[in-house]
Short mmCIF file of C-alpha atoms and ligand atoms in Angstrom, two decimals:
data_model
loop_
_atom_site.label_atom_id
_atom_site.label_comp_id
_atom_site.label_asym_id
_atom_site.label_seq_id
_atom_site.Cartn_x
_atom_site.Cartn_y
_atom_site.Cartn_z
CA MET Q 10 24.24 -22.71 -12.14
CA THR Q 11 21.18 -23.05 -8.65
CA GLY Q 12 21.63 -20.33 -6.74
CA ALA Q 13 22.65 -16.93 -7.33
CA ALA Q 14 25.07 -14.13 -8.86
CA VAL Q 15 24.67 -11.19 -6.80
CA THR Q 16 26.70 -8.05 -6.53
CA ASP Q 17 27.01 -6.45 -3.23
CA GLU Q 18 25.74 -2.50 -3.62
CA MET Q 19 28.16 -0.96 -1.28
CA THR Q 20 31.08 -2.63 -2.45
CA GLY Q 21 30.49 -3.41 -5.95
CA GLN Q 22 32.05 -7.14 -4.61
CA ALA Q 23 30.91 -9.77 -7.16
CA PHE Q 24 29.92 -13.01 -6.48
CA GLU Q 25 28.13 -16.35 -6.59
CA VAL Q 26 25.36 -17.52 -3.65
CA ARG Q 27 25.24 -21.86 -3.98
CA ALA Q 28 21.20 -23.22 -3.27
CA ARG Q 29 19.32 -25.82 -3.01
CA THR Q 30 16.43 -23.47 -3.21
CA VAL Q 31 16.40 -20.27 -3.91
CA VAL Q 32 12.99 -17.96 -2.72
CA ASN Q 33 12.34 -15.14 -5.07
CA ALA Q 34 11.23 -12.46 -2.57
CA THR Q 35 10.50 -9.77 -4.60
CA GLY Q 36 7.32 -8.82 -4.21
CA ILE Q 37 6.18 -6.56 -7.13
CA TRP Q 38 9.14 -7.56 -8.96
CA ALA Q 39 9.12 -11.37 -8.69
CA GLU Q 40 7.67 -12.45 -12.24
CA ARG Q 41 10.55 -9.82 -14.06
CA VAL Q 42 12.71 -11.36 -11.55
CA ALA Q 43 11.93 -14.96 -12.54
CA GLU Q 44 11.95 -14.12 -16.17
CA LEU Q 45 15.89 -12.79 -15.50
CA ALA Q 46 16.59 -16.40 -14.14
CA GLY Q 47 14.78 -17.96 -17.68
CA GLY Q 48 11.75 -18.35 -15.92
CA PRO Q 49 8.67 -18.05 -18.27
CA ALA Q 50 7.05 -14.51 -18.91
CA ALA Q 51 4.11 -14.54 -16.09
CA TRP Q 52 1.59 -12.17 -15.16
CA HIS Q 53 -0.33 -12.99 -12.71
CA LEU Q 54 0.61 -9.91 -10.10
CA ARG Q 55 -0.78 -7.09 -10.71
CA PRO Q 56 0.60 -4.03 -9.30
CA SER Q 57 -2.03 -2.02 -7.31
CA LYS Q 58 -1.72 1.73 -5.46
CA GLY Q 59 -2.11 1.73 -1.76
CA VAL Q 60 -2.71 5.21 0.24
CA HIS Q 61 -2.62 6.11 3.90
CA LEU Q 62 -3.39 9.03 5.76
CA VAL Q 63 -3.11 9.33 9.13
CA PHE Q 64 -5.06 12.53 10.36
CA ALA Q 65 -4.18 14.50 13.55
CA PRO Q 66 -5.67 13.05 17.23
CA GLY Q 67 -9.30 14.26 17.70
CA THR Q 68 -10.21 15.16 14.00
CA VAL Q 69 -11.85 11.74 12.79
CA ARG Q 70 -13.20 10.60 15.70
CA THR Q 71 -14.26 6.27 15.61
CA THR Q 72 -12.81 3.68 17.86
CA ALA Q 73 -14.40 1.60 15.41
CA ALA Q 74 -13.58 0.20 11.78
CA VAL Q 75 -15.13 1.85 9.18
CA VAL Q 76 -15.33 1.26 5.42
CA ALA Q 77 -17.30 3.16 2.72
CA PRO Q 78 -17.17 3.79 -0.56
CA SER Q 79 -15.14 6.82 -2.56
CA ALA Q 80 -16.82 9.74 -2.24
CA ALA Q 81 -17.64 9.35 -6.31
CA ARG Q 82 -19.11 6.15 -6.19
CA ASP Q 83 -16.91 4.23 -8.58
CA GLY Q 84 -16.42 1.33 -6.66
CA ARG Q 85 -13.40 1.93 -4.86
CA TYR Q 86 -13.39 1.95 -0.98
CA ILE Q 87 -10.94 3.56 2.02
CA PHE Q 88 -10.75 2.01 4.96
CA ILE Q 89 -11.17 4.18 8.04
CA VAL Q 90 -9.03 2.52 11.13
CA PRO Q 91 -8.49 3.71 14.36
CA TRP Q 92 -4.30 3.68 15.20
CA GLU Q 93 -2.57 4.18 18.30
CA ASP Q 94 -5.86 4.89 20.26
CA THR Q 95 -4.53 4.62 24.10
CA GLY Q 96 -8.26 2.99 24.66
CA SER Q 97 -8.91 4.93 27.85
CA THR Q 98 -9.35 7.77 25.27
CA PRO Q 99 -12.04 6.90 23.14
CA ALA Q 100 -12.60 10.39 22.19
CA ARG Q 101 -9.21 11.21 20.58
CA PRO Q 102 -8.40 8.28 18.31
CA THR Q 103 -6.21 8.44 16.07
CA PRO Q 104 -7.29 6.68 12.52
CA ARG Q 105 -5.41 6.33 8.86
CA THR Q 106 -7.55 5.64 6.32
CA ARG Q 107 -6.50 3.65 3.62
CA ALA Q 108 -7.47 3.14 0.18
CA THR Q 109 -7.80 0.50 -2.18
CA TRP Q 110 -8.30 0.09 -5.38
CA THR Q 111 -6.78 -0.63 -9.21
CA PRO Q 112 -4.84 1.71 -10.54
CA ARG Q 113 -6.81 3.86 -13.24
CA ARG Q 114 -5.52 7.50 -14.67
CA SER Q 115 -7.25 10.17 -13.01
CA ALA Q 116 -7.22 13.94 -13.07
CA THR Q 117 -7.57 13.75 -9.20
CA PRO Q 118 -4.55 13.25 -7.03
CA THR Q 119 -5.59 9.47 -5.02
CA GLY Q 120 -5.08 11.67 -1.38
CA THR Q 121 -7.82 13.99 -2.25
CA THR Q 122 -10.28 10.95 -3.45
CA ILE Q 123 -9.46 9.39 0.39
CA LEU Q 124 -10.11 12.74 2.13
CA ALA Q 125 -12.89 13.70 0.10
CA ALA Q 126 -14.39 10.66 1.83
CA VAL Q 127 -12.76 11.37 5.05
CA ALA Q 128 -14.63 14.35 4.86
CA GLY Q 129 -17.92 13.11 3.65
CA LEU Q 130 -18.17 11.34 6.81
CA PHE Q 131 -16.74 13.35 9.92
CA THR Q 132 -17.63 16.79 9.46
CA GLY Q 133 -15.25 19.88 8.88
CA VAL Q 134 -12.12 17.62 8.23
CA SER Q 135 -10.11 18.99 5.95
CA ASP Q 136 -5.88 18.37 4.51
CA ARG Q 137 -4.68 20.24 7.40
CA ASP Q 138 -5.38 17.17 9.68
CA VAL Q 139 -3.62 15.50 7.51
CA VAL Q 140 -0.32 14.57 9.53
CA ALA Q 141 1.40 12.14 6.95
CA SER Q 142 0.60 10.36 3.77
CA TRP Q 143 2.06 7.67 1.95
CA ALA Q 144 1.75 5.20 -1.71
CA GLY Q 145 2.98 2.41 -2.91
CA LEU Q 146 2.58 -0.48 -5.36
CA ARG Q 147 1.16 -3.79 -3.55
CA PRO Q 148 1.16 -7.09 -5.16
CA LEU Q 149 -2.37 -8.61 -5.24
CA LEU Q 150 -3.12 -11.32 -7.98
CA SER Q 151 -4.73 -10.53 -11.35
CA GLN Q 152 -8.29 -12.18 -11.64
CA GLY Q 153 -7.32 -13.63 -15.49
C1 LIG S 17 0.65 2.23 1.25
C2 LIG S 17 0.64 0.37 1.10
C3 LIG S 17 -0.12 0.13 2.40
C4 LIG S 17 -0.19 -1.57 2.71
N1 LIG S 17 -0.90 -1.84 3.74
C5 LIG S 17 -1.05 -2.89 4.27
C6 LIG S 17 -1.33 -3.50 5.39
O1 LIG S 17 -2.41 -2.53 5.90
N2 LIG S 17 -1.32 -4.59 5.03
C7 LIG S 17 -1.35 -5.63 4.50
O2 LIG S 17 -0.97 -6.22 4.77
N3 LIG S 17 -0.46 -5.04 3.53
C8 LIG S 17 -0.32 -4.12 3.18
N4 LIG S 17 0.32 -3.54 2.23
C9 LIG S 17 0.73 -4.59 1.07
C10 LIG S 17 2.51 -5.14 1.52
O3 LIG S 17 3.33 -4.03 1.83
C11 LIG S 17 3.34 -5.60 0.60
O4 LIG S 17 2.17 -7.20 0.14
C12 LIG S 17 4.17 -6.63 1.16
O5 LIG S 17 5.10 -5.83 1.57
C13 LIG S 17 4.85 -7.12 0.18
O6 LIG S 17 5.63 -8.49 1.11
P1 LIG S 17 6.89 -9.27 -0.18
O7 LIG S 17 7.97 -9.65 0.85
O8 LIG S 17 6.23 -10.00 -0.82
O9 LIG S 17 7.53 -7.68 -1.14
P2 LIG S 17 8.27 -6.82 -0.78
O10 LIG S 17 7.70 -5.79 0.82
O11 LIG S 17 8.40 -5.20 -1.57
O12 LIG S 17 9.66 -6.65 -1.35
C14 LIG S 17 10.16 -7.23 -1.89
C15 LIG S 17 12.00 -6.78 -1.45
O13 LIG S 17 12.29 -7.15 -2.83
C16 LIG S 17 13.37 -6.59 -3.24
N5 LIG S 17 13.92 -6.41 -4.59
C17 LIG S 17 13.38 -6.26 -5.74
N6 LIG S 17 13.31 -6.60 -7.08
C18 LIG S 17 14.58 -6.86 -6.49
C19 LIG S 17 16.14 -7.36 -7.09
N7 LIG S 17 16.27 -7.63 -8.18
N8 LIG S 17 17.23 -7.87 -6.68
C20 LIG S 17 16.80 -8.19 -4.93
N9 LIG S 17 16.28 -7.11 -4.58
C21 LIG S 17 15.20 -7.14 -5.16
C22 LIG S 17 12.68 -5.11 -3.33
O14 LIG S 17 13.66 -4.06 -2.58
C23 LIG S 17 12.45 -5.14 -1.88
O15 LIG S 17 12.82 -5.14 -0.54
C24 LIG S 17 0.37 -2.11 1.99
C25 LIG S 17 1.26 -2.17 0.89
C26 LIG S 17 1.24 0.07 0.22
C27 LIG S 17 2.08 0.03 -0.82
#
């Protein structure tokens, strides 16, 4: 069959969809899904952990984006990006930070590592200033 066998998760109804082309857009699961369809096992995708912290307005004061090494100087970097800055009040940006790195075992929670790097750059910033955080895996390409 060219198409897909799908199940409506709401009703449980299973049916087939026929198509000339099927696009596999399943993110970090794309290669696993391709294998389900009988495709060759390929491991070009390397899930990479991404974490965002959002800081309260006025706590991380920058009007420019900043790239900085992690506090541990272990080859990882954080990005500090002003977010939803009104422009008219540059002293009160709401920066968010994003860390990108390859997954590795660590005794230190990722958010703590980011926070240490931000606090090293912006005096007085602490975990009390974090108003939101989220994390997930991104589909980066392996270098192999
Ligand atoms: C914390 C974090 C921060 C990020 N920040 C940025 C950023 O600032 N800028 C940027 O450009 N990118 C960012 N990214 C990366 C970006 O989110 C991803 O690159 C992008 O979402 C990938 O899109 P996609 O459509 O390929 O996959 P996804 O968005 O992952 O979508 C895949 C979909 O396939 C579905 N699916 C999987 N398997 C199956 C299956 N068997 N059957 C049916 N459905 C299935 C999933 O449920 C999902 O809905 C970030 C990622 C994370 C985790």
